Amino acid sequence: MSGIGHQWTGAFGEVIDLTPDGPSSLRLTNDPPVEGLSWPEELEWVRTHTTRHGQRYLGGRIPARDAFFAVIAGTGPTDWLAARTRFVRSLRPGHVGTWRVTNQADGSYRELRARFTPGPALFAKDPSASGRELIRVPLVADDPWWRGPLITREFGQAETDVDFFADADSESPTAVLQLMSSFTAATAAISNPGDVPAWMVAHVRGPVDGFSVGVGSSVVAGAVEIPENRTLTVNFGERVVLWDDGTPVPYAALTAADFAAVPPGETVPLSVQMAGTGTVLVELSPCYFEAF
């Protein structure tokens, strides 16, 4: 794992550097072997026939990912206890931590969010005497993907006073304003560099009287009034629209509910419109099979 940095953010948010060749008194070791950096398991669905050879692949799904790493705590009797106490406090059953793997050559990284699933601690030697302790960290990632840095696009009211999609016969047409931030509705796009389809999350901040956001012609829209200082979140993966206090927006309040994903390895046009002077922040978290 030369040239690869490891970092653990635990139950209380403390970031702990575990780089194997670093100077820290907490260091990740590959003995016992590290698990979870490579391809996840796939559960396949197949069909067989009594009179035909072989089988037919129908598809599959990726279940929760098992992961594991071990940490050496301490470089001697003087720092062992402080080091192990610091790390063990970051581990809590049922709490999700973040394992970050960084390519030290270019600084790129991917992260896996995983729960600590403790087992019995085994001591071959008294760590207080040797000043070194091997701490095993078994994990389960309910979301099995390694995720790259969050991709964001932010849009605000267009600077030009133009009525878009207005009724030509209306004396006082309601302007549906294009949104931009070095983009226009015609050129706004988002890329998914990941290995699997990724789902956007859009945060619509008021004041607006209606919105439409999505991928190409697949949009989620509604004539929903969002006051100033309030936010409405469209979660495409969960297929829900929520106020900032967690209250759901019923589907009946939406004029369109086509929750589409961004295909892997593609750049797709974004459709972002609103009636008002608020902003829209679009986020995309690319998902990868592996940590590198």
mmCIF file of C-alpha atoms in Angstrom:
data_model
loop_
_atom_site.group_PDB
_atom_site.id
_atom_site.type_symbol
_atom_site.label_atom_id
_atom_site.label_comp_id
_atom_site.label_asym_id
_atom_site.label_seq_id
_atom_site.Cartn_x
_atom_site.Cartn_y
_atom_site.Cartn_z
ATOM 1 C CA MET A 1 0.000 0.000 0.000
ATOM 2 C CA SER A 2 2.914 2.301 -0.703
ATOM 3 C CA GLY A 3 1.844 5.816 -1.607
ATOM 4 C CA ILE A 4 -1.621 5.324 -0.114
ATOM 5 C CA GLY A 5 -2.780 7.281 2.929
ATOM 6 C CA HIS A 6 -5.481 6.091 5.332
ATOM 7 C CA GLN A 7 -7.660 8.234 7.567
ATOM 8 C CA TRP A 8 -10.457 7.357 9.974
ATOM 9 C CA THR A 9 -13.179 9.747 11.111
ATOM 10 C CA GLY A 10 -14.915 8.134 14.054
ATOM 11 C CA ALA A 11 -18.025 8.369 16.182
ATOM 12 C CA PHE A 12 -17.276 11.825 17.587
ATOM 13 C CA GLY A 13 -15.951 13.380 14.393
ATOM 14 C CA GLU A 14 -12.246 13.258 15.228
ATOM 15 C CA VAL A 15 -10.034 12.713 12.162
ATOM 16 C CA ILE A 16 -7.229 10.215 12.839
ATOM 17 C CA ASP A 17 -4.350 9.714 10.416
ATOM 18 C CA LEU A 18 -3.532 6.008 10.036
ATOM 19 C CA THR A 19 -0.995 6.191 7.200
ATOM 20 C CA PRO A 20 1.170 3.049 7.509
ATOM 21 C CA ASP A 21 4.554 4.765 7.060
ATOM 22 C CA GLY A 22 3.622 7.927 8.945
ATOM 23 C CA PRO A 23 5.160 9.164 12.221
ATOM 24 C CA SER A 24 1.919 8.743 14.179
ATOM 25 C CA SER A 25 1.587 6.396 17.138
ATOM 26 C CA LEU A 26 -1.485 5.011 15.305
ATOM 27 C CA ARG A 27 -0.663 3.174 12.074
ATOM 28 C CA LEU A 28 -2.657 0.889 9.796
ATOM 29 C CA THR A 29 -1.021 -2.500 9.180
ATOM 30 C CA ASN A 30 -1.586 -5.073 6.429
ATOM 31 C CA ASP A 31 -0.959 -7.986 8.812
ATOM 32 C CA PRO A 32 -3.698 -9.188 9.261
ATOM 33 C CA PRO A 33 -4.850 -8.376 5.705
ATOM 34 C CA VAL A 34 -6.991 -5.340 4.971
ATOM 35 C CA GLU A 35 -10.460 -6.123 3.583
ATOM 36 C CA GLY A 36 -12.896 -4.009 1.594
ATOM 37 C CA LEU A 37 -10.608 -2.012 -0.700
ATOM 38 C CA SER A 38 -11.406 -3.977 -3.830
ATOM 39 C CA TRP A 39 -14.502 -5.278 -5.640
ATOM 40 C CA PRO A 40 -17.576 -5.982 -3.531
ATOM 41 C CA GLU A 41 -19.499 -9.232 -3.614
ATOM 42 C CA GLU A 42 -22.377 -9.493 -6.084
ATOM 43 C CA LEU A 43 -25.474 -11.564 -5.414
ATOM 44 C CA GLU A 44 -26.484 -12.969 -8.799
ATOM 45 C CA TRP A 45 -29.897 -13.900 -10.092
ATOM 46 C CA VAL A 46 -29.740 -16.733 -12.628
ATOM 47 C CA ARG A 47 -32.187 -19.009 -14.389
ATOM 48 C CA THR A 48 -31.556 -22.648 -15.265
ATOM 49 C CA HIS A 49 -33.485 -25.034 -17.498
ATOM 50 C CA THR A 50 -33.789 -28.776 -17.040
ATOM 51 C CA THR A 51 -33.018 -29.505 -20.718
ATOM 52 C CA ARG A 52 -30.352 -26.871 -21.390
ATOM 53 C CA HIS A 53 -26.733 -26.583 -20.356
ATOM 54 C CA GLY A 54 -25.471 -23.705 -18.250
ATOM 55 C CA GLN A 55 -27.609 -20.894 -16.975
ATOM 56 C CA ARG A 56 -28.867 -17.449 -17.895
ATOM 57 C CA TYR A 57 -27.708 -14.372 -15.984
ATOM 58 C CA LEU A 58 -30.687 -12.169 -15.067
ATOM 59 C CA GLY A 59 -28.946 -9.525 -13.017
ATOM 60 C CA GLY A 60 -27.629 -8.972 -9.540
ATOM 61 C CA ARG A 61 -27.266 -6.623 -6.631
ATOM 62 C CA ILE A 62 -24.470 -5.506 -4.337
ATOM 63 C CA PRO A 63 -25.241 -6.267 -0.676
ATOM 64 C CA ALA A 64 -23.718 -4.536 2.331
ATOM 65 C CA ARG A 65 -19.915 -4.670 2.199
ATOM 66 C CA ASP A 66 -17.806 -6.275 4.909
ATOM 67 C CA ALA A 67 -14.593 -4.371 5.585
ATOM 68 C CA PHE A 68 -11.685 -4.734 7.969
ATOM 69 C CA PHE A 69 -8.451 -3.074 8.928
ATOM 70 C CA ALA A 70 -6.137 -3.326 11.905
ATOM 71 C CA VAL A 71 -4.233 -0.559 13.663
ATOM 72 C CA ILE A 72 -1.002 -0.683 15.641
ATOM 73 C CA ALA A 73 -1.326 1.639 18.616
ATOM 74 C CA GLY A 74 1.804 2.904 20.329
ATOM 75 C CA THR A 75 5.510 3.108 19.589
ATOM 76 C CA GLY A 76 6.560 2.279 23.139
ATOM 77 C CA PRO A 77 5.291 2.096 26.741
ATOM 78 C CA THR A 78 5.236 5.884 27.090
ATOM 79 C CA ASP A 79 2.663 6.585 24.371
ATOM 80 C CA TRP A 80 0.729 3.298 24.061
ATOM 81 C CA LEU A 81 -2.134 4.053 26.430
ATOM 82 C CA ALA A 82 -2.835 7.567 25.098
ATOM 83 C CA ALA A 83 -2.746 6.336 21.513
ATOM 84 C CA ARG A 84 -5.046 3.355 22.072
ATOM 85 C CA THR A 85 -7.476 5.424 24.174
ATOM 86 C CA ARG A 86 -7.722 8.040 21.434
ATOM 87 C CA PHE A 87 -8.456 5.471 18.752
ATOM 88 C CA VAL A 88 -10.803 3.244 20.745
ATOM 89 C CA ARG A 89 -12.937 6.280 21.617
ATOM 90 C CA SER A 90 -13.591 6.706 17.882
ATOM 91 C CA LEU A 91 -15.185 3.235 17.713
ATOM 92 C CA ARG A 92 -18.775 2.842 18.853
ATOM 93 C CA PRO A 93 -21.082 -0.071 17.946
ATOM 94 C CA GLY A 94 -23.881 1.095 15.675
ATOM 95 C CA HIS A 95 -22.159 4.392 14.856
ATOM 96 C CA VAL A 96 -20.970 5.108 11.328
ATOM 97 C CA GLY A 97 -17.395 6.206 10.726
ATOM 98 C CA THR A 98 -15.631 7.233 7.522
ATOM 99 C CA TRP A 99 -12.594 5.421 6.127
ATOM 100 C CA ARG A 100 -10.765 7.661 3.637
ATOM 101 C CA VAL A 101 -8.117 6.288 1.270
ATOM 102 C CA THR A 102 -5.908 8.931 -0.383
ATOM 103 C CA ASN A 103 -3.558 8.658 -3.337
ATOM 104 C CA GLN A 104 -0.613 10.604 -1.959
ATOM 105 C CA ALA A 105 0.745 11.264 -5.465
ATOM 106 C CA ASP A 106 -2.135 13.518 -6.520
ATOM 107 C CA GLY A 107 -4.281 13.941 -3.396
ATOM 108 C CA SER A 108 -7.339 12.214 -4.872
ATOM 109 C CA TYR A 109 -9.406 10.209 -2.402
ATOM 110 C CA ARG A 110 -12.400 7.960 -1.922
ATOM 111 C CA GLU A 111 -14.387 7.273 1.233
ATOM 112 C CA LEU A 112 -16.354 4.376 2.688
ATOM 113 C CA ARG A 113 -18.903 4.988 5.424
ATOM 114 C CA ALA A 114 -19.127 1.955 7.682
ATOM 115 C CA ARG A 115 -20.382 0.761 11.071
ATOM 116 C CA PHE A 116 -18.067 -0.694 13.678
ATOM 117 C CA THR A 117 -19.077 -4.294 14.525
ATOM 118 C CA PRO A 118 -16.940 -5.268 17.528
ATOM 119 C CA GLY A 119 -15.649 -8.695 18.428
ATOM 120 C CA PRO A 120 -13.576 -9.952 21.349
ATOM 121 C CA ALA A 121 -10.139 -8.371 21.782
ATOM 122 C CA LEU A 122 -7.206 -10.795 21.717
ATOM 123 C CA PHE A 123 -3.919 -10.018 23.470
ATOM 124 C CA ALA A 124 -0.944 -12.223 22.557
ATOM 125 C CA LYS A 125 1.271 -10.014 24.724
ATOM 126 C CA ASP A 126 0.712 -7.461 27.446
ATOM 127 C CA PRO A 127 0.558 -4.155 25.483
ATOM 128 C CA SER A 128 1.515 -2.109 28.525
ATOM 129 C CA ALA A 129 4.882 -3.889 28.579
ATOM 130 C CA SER A 130 5.576 -3.929 24.830
ATOM 131 C CA GLY A 131 4.118 -0.486 24.175
ATOM 132 C CA ARG A 132 2.316 -1.786 21.097
ATOM 133 C CA GLU A 133 -1.226 -3.084 20.620
ATOM 134 C CA LEU A 134 -2.928 -4.537 17.555
ATOM 135 C CA ILE A 135 -6.490 -3.213 17.397
ATOM 136 C CA ARG A 136 -8.774 -5.046 14.963
ATOM 137 C CA VAL A 137 -11.550 -2.979 13.340
ATOM 138 C CA PRO A 138 -14.313 -5.072 11.707
ATOM 139 C CA LEU A 139 -16.784 -2.940 9.758
ATOM 140 C CA VAL A 140 -19.990 -3.214 7.747
ATOM 141 C CA ALA A 141 -20.773 -0.660 5.031
ATOM 142 C CA ASP A 142 -24.563 -0.636 4.635
ATOM 143 C CA ASP A 143 -23.973 1.573 1.590
ATOM 144 C CA PRO A 144 -21.353 -0.594 -0.154
ATOM 145 C CA TRP A 145 -19.856 2.055 -2.469
ATOM 146 C CA TRP A 146 -16.591 3.890 -2.146
ATOM 147 C CA ARG A 147 -17.539 7.515 -2.823
ATOM 148 C CA GLY A 148 -15.468 10.253 -4.412
ATOM 149 C CA PRO A 149 -15.553 13.981 -3.647
ATOM 150 C CA LEU A 150 -18.983 15.558 -3.855
ATOM 151 C CA ILE A 151 -19.685 17.254 -7.200
ATOM 152 C CA THR A 152 -21.720 20.443 -6.851
ATOM 153 C CA ARG A 153 -23.351 22.947 -9.185
ATOM 154 C CA GLU A 154 -24.994 26.104 -7.841
ATOM 155 C CA PHE A 155 -27.481 28.226 -9.740
ATOM 156 C CA GLY A 156 -28.950 31.662 -9.079
ATOM 157 C CA GLN A 157 -31.275 34.050 -10.842
ATOM 158 C CA ALA A 158 -30.153 35.060 -14.334
ATOM 159 C CA GLU A 159 -28.742 38.561 -14.546
ATOM 160 C CA THR A 160 -30.774 39.499 -17.619
ATOM 161 C CA ASP A 161 -34.451 40.446 -17.267
ATOM 162 C CA VAL A 162 -35.993 37.864 -19.587
ATOM 163 C CA ASP A 163 -39.344 36.120 -19.375
ATOM 164 C CA PHE A 164 -38.846 32.410 -20.076
ATOM 165 C CA PHE A 165 -41.767 30.151 -21.062
ATOM 166 C CA ALA A 166 -44.203 33.043 -20.650
ATOM 167 C CA ASP A 167 -47.650 32.995 -22.205
ATOM 168 C CA ALA A 168 -47.389 35.352 -25.161
ATOM 169 C CA ASP A 169 -51.074 36.342 -24.747
ATOM 170 C CA SER A 170 -50.759 37.126 -21.069
ATOM 171 C CA GLU A 171 -50.535 40.777 -20.068
ATOM 172 C CA SER A 172 -48.590 39.953 -16.904
ATOM 173 C CA PRO A 173 -46.734 36.726 -17.578
ATOM 174 C CA THR A 174 -45.045 35.011 -14.663
ATOM 175 C CA ALA A 175 -41.340 34.747 -15.370
ATOM 176 C CA VAL A 176 -39.817 31.304 -14.962
ATOM 177 C CA LEU A 177 -36.207 32.303 -14.511
ATOM 178 C CA GLN A 178 -33.284 30.343 -15.887
ATOM 179 C CA LEU A 179 -30.650 29.581 -13.260
ATOM 180 C CA MET A 180 -26.939 30.001 -13.735
ATOM 181 C CA SER A 181 -23.563 30.151 -12.060
ATOM 182 C CA SER A 182 -21.171 30.305 -15.001
ATOM 183 C CA PHE A 183 -23.775 28.048 -16.662
ATOM 184 C CA THR A 184 -27.008 28.611 -18.564
ATOM 185 C CA ALA A 185 -29.950 26.260 -18.805
ATOM 186 C CA ALA A 186 -28.816 25.369 -22.333
ATOM 187 C CA THR A 187 -25.244 24.498 -21.290
ATOM 188 C CA ALA A 188 -25.595 23.389 -17.660
ATOM 189 C CA ALA A 189 -24.408 19.805 -17.257
ATOM 190 C CA ILE A 190 -23.130 17.389 -14.649
ATOM 191 C CA SER A 191 -20.743 14.448 -14.994
ATOM 192 C CA ASN A 192 -20.694 11.125 -13.184
ATOM 193 C CA PRO A 193 -17.115 9.756 -13.144
ATOM 194 C CA GLY A 194 -18.184 6.779 -11.026
ATOM 195 C CA ASP A 195 -18.758 3.109 -11.810
ATOM 196 C CA VAL A 196 -22.523 2.947 -11.215
ATOM 197 C CA PRO A 197 -25.511 5.281 -11.703
ATOM 198 C CA ALA A 198 -25.492 8.161 -9.210
ATOM 199 C CA TRP A 199 -28.451 10.052 -7.821
ATOM 200 C CA MET A 200 -28.539 13.807 -7.377
ATOM 201 C CA VAL A 201 -29.688 15.790 -4.373
ATOM 202 C CA ALA A 202 -31.023 19.283 -5.132
ATOM 203 C CA HIS A 203 -31.505 21.994 -2.493
ATOM 204 C CA VAL A 204 -33.959 24.711 -3.585
ATOM 205 C CA ARG A 205 -33.646 27.821 -1.427
ATOM 206 C CA GLY A 206 -36.367 30.450 -1.361
ATOM 207 C CA PRO A 207 -37.888 32.763 -2.151
ATOM 208 C CA VAL A 208 -39.486 30.935 -5.084
ATOM 209 C CA ASP A 209 -43.044 30.132 -6.122
ATOM 210 C CA GLY A 210 -42.184 27.013 -8.104
ATOM 211 C CA PHE A 211 -39.263 24.937 -9.334
ATOM 212 C CA SER A 212 -38.199 22.275 -11.800
ATOM 213 C CA VAL A 213 -34.942 20.334 -11.507
ATOM 214 C CA GLY A 214 -33.691 17.116 -13.046
ATOM 215 C CA VAL A 215 -31.658 15.306 -15.687
ATOM 216 C CA GLY A 216 -32.569 16.329 -19.215
ATOM 217 C CA SER A 217 -36.319 15.919 -19.692
ATOM 218 C CA SER A 218 -36.668 13.803 -16.515
ATOM 219 C CA VAL A 219 -37.553 16.385 -13.879
ATOM 220 C CA VAL A 220 -39.111 16.824 -10.474
ATOM 221 C CA ALA A 221 -41.251 19.978 -10.424
ATOM 222 C CA GLY A 222 -43.880 21.661 -8.348
ATOM 223 C CA ALA A 223 -45.724 24.950 -7.872
ATOM 224 C CA VAL A 224 -44.555 24.997 -4.279
ATOM 225 C CA GLU A 225 -43.994 28.320 -2.517
ATOM 226 C CA ILE A 226 -40.658 28.316 -0.703
ATOM 227 C CA PRO A 227 -40.268 31.372 1.549
ATOM 228 C CA GLU A 228 -37.021 33.233 2.016
ATOM 229 C CA ASN A 229 -34.641 31.459 4.410
ATOM 230 C CA ARG A 230 -36.355 28.099 3.827
ATOM 231 C CA THR A 231 -35.009 25.172 1.804
ATOM 232 C CA LEU A 232 -36.704 22.311 0.022
ATOM 233 C CA THR A 233 -34.559 19.246 -0.753
ATOM 234 C CA VAL A 234 -35.203 16.892 -3.669
ATOM 235 C CA ASN A 235 -33.501 13.546 -3.011
ATOM 236 C CA PHE A 236 -33.556 11.662 -6.309
ATOM 237 C CA GLY A 237 -32.172 8.411 -4.870
ATOM 238 C CA GLU A 238 -34.704 8.235 -2.043
ATOM 239 C CA ARG A 239 -37.458 9.582 -4.327
ATOM 240 C CA VAL A 240 -38.594 12.096 -1.707
ATOM 241 C CA VAL A 241 -38.994 15.869 -1.452
ATOM 242 C CA LEU A 242 -38.469 17.261 2.049
ATOM 243 C CA TRP A 243 -38.613 20.612 3.794
ATOM 244 C CA ASP A 244 -35.599 21.648 5.851
ATOM 245 C CA ASP A 245 -37.378 20.494 9.031
ATOM 246 C CA GLY A 246 -37.839 16.980 7.606
ATOM 247 C CA THR A 247 -41.516 17.385 6.685
ATOM 248 C CA PRO A 248 -42.276 15.589 3.399
ATOM 249 C CA VAL A 249 -43.872 17.324 0.432
ATOM 250 C CA PRO A 250 -46.725 15.100 -0.809
ATOM 251 C CA TYR A 251 -46.580 13.843 -4.379
ATOM 252 C CA ALA A 252 -49.929 15.560 -4.966
ATOM 253 C CA ALA A 253 -48.147 18.927 -4.635
ATOM 254 C CA LEU A 254 -45.770 18.060 -7.489
ATOM 255 C CA THR A 255 -46.472 18.581 -11.170
ATOM 256 C CA ALA A 256 -43.759 16.099 -12.206
ATOM 257 C CA ALA A 257 -41.929 13.348 -10.297
ATOM 258 C CA ASP A 258 -39.479 11.666 -12.661
ATOM 259 C CA PHE A 259 -36.524 10.796 -10.414
ATOM 260 C CA ALA A 260 -33.723 9.902 -12.843
ATOM 261 C CA ALA A 261 -30.108 8.892 -12.130
ATOM 262 C CA VAL A 262 -26.955 10.117 -13.870
ATOM 263 C CA PRO A 263 -25.416 7.190 -15.816
ATOM 264 C CA PRO A 264 -21.810 6.185 -14.997
ATOM 265 C CA GLY A 265 -19.065 7.714 -17.123
ATOM 266 C CA GLU A 266 -21.383 10.203 -18.788
ATOM 267 C CA THR A 267 -21.997 13.942 -18.819
ATOM 268 C CA VAL A 268 -25.685 14.802 -18.988
ATOM 269 C CA PRO A 269 -27.578 18.102 -19.298
ATOM 270 C CA LEU A 270 -29.178 19.534 -16.195
ATOM 271 C CA SER A 271 -32.668 20.995 -16.297
ATOM 272 C CA VAL A 272 -32.929 23.725 -13.657
ATOM 273 C CA GLN A 273 -35.682 26.345 -13.586
ATOM 274 C CA MET A 274 -37.555 28.315 -10.949
ATOM 275 C CA ALA A 275 -40.068 31.095 -10.462
ATOM 276 C CA GLY A 276 -38.438 33.495 -8.044
ATOM 277 C CA THR A 277 -35.124 34.873 -6.860
ATOM 278 C CA GLY A 278 -33.784 31.962 -4.809
ATOM 279 C CA THR A 279 -30.991 29.534 -5.609
ATOM 280 C CA VAL A 280 -30.571 25.835 -6.364
ATOM 281 C CA LEU A 281 -27.609 23.748 -5.211
ATOM 282 C CA VAL A 282 -27.234 20.400 -7.016
ATOM 283 C CA GLU A 283 -25.004 17.708 -5.463
ATOM 284 C CA LEU A 284 -23.817 14.404 -6.911
ATOM 285 C CA SER A 285 -21.822 11.759 -5.022
ATOM 286 C CA PRO A 286 -20.039 9.421 -7.491
ATOM 287 C CA CYS A 287 -19.875 5.759 -6.437
ATOM 288 C CA TYR A 288 -17.012 3.338 -7.121
ATOM 289 C CA PHE A 289 -16.449 -0.402 -6.768
ATOM 290 C CA GLU A 290 -12.935 0.067 -5.365
ATOM 291 C CA ALA A 291 -10.996 2.437 -3.124
ATOM 292 C CA PHE A 292 -8.415 3.359 -5.778
#
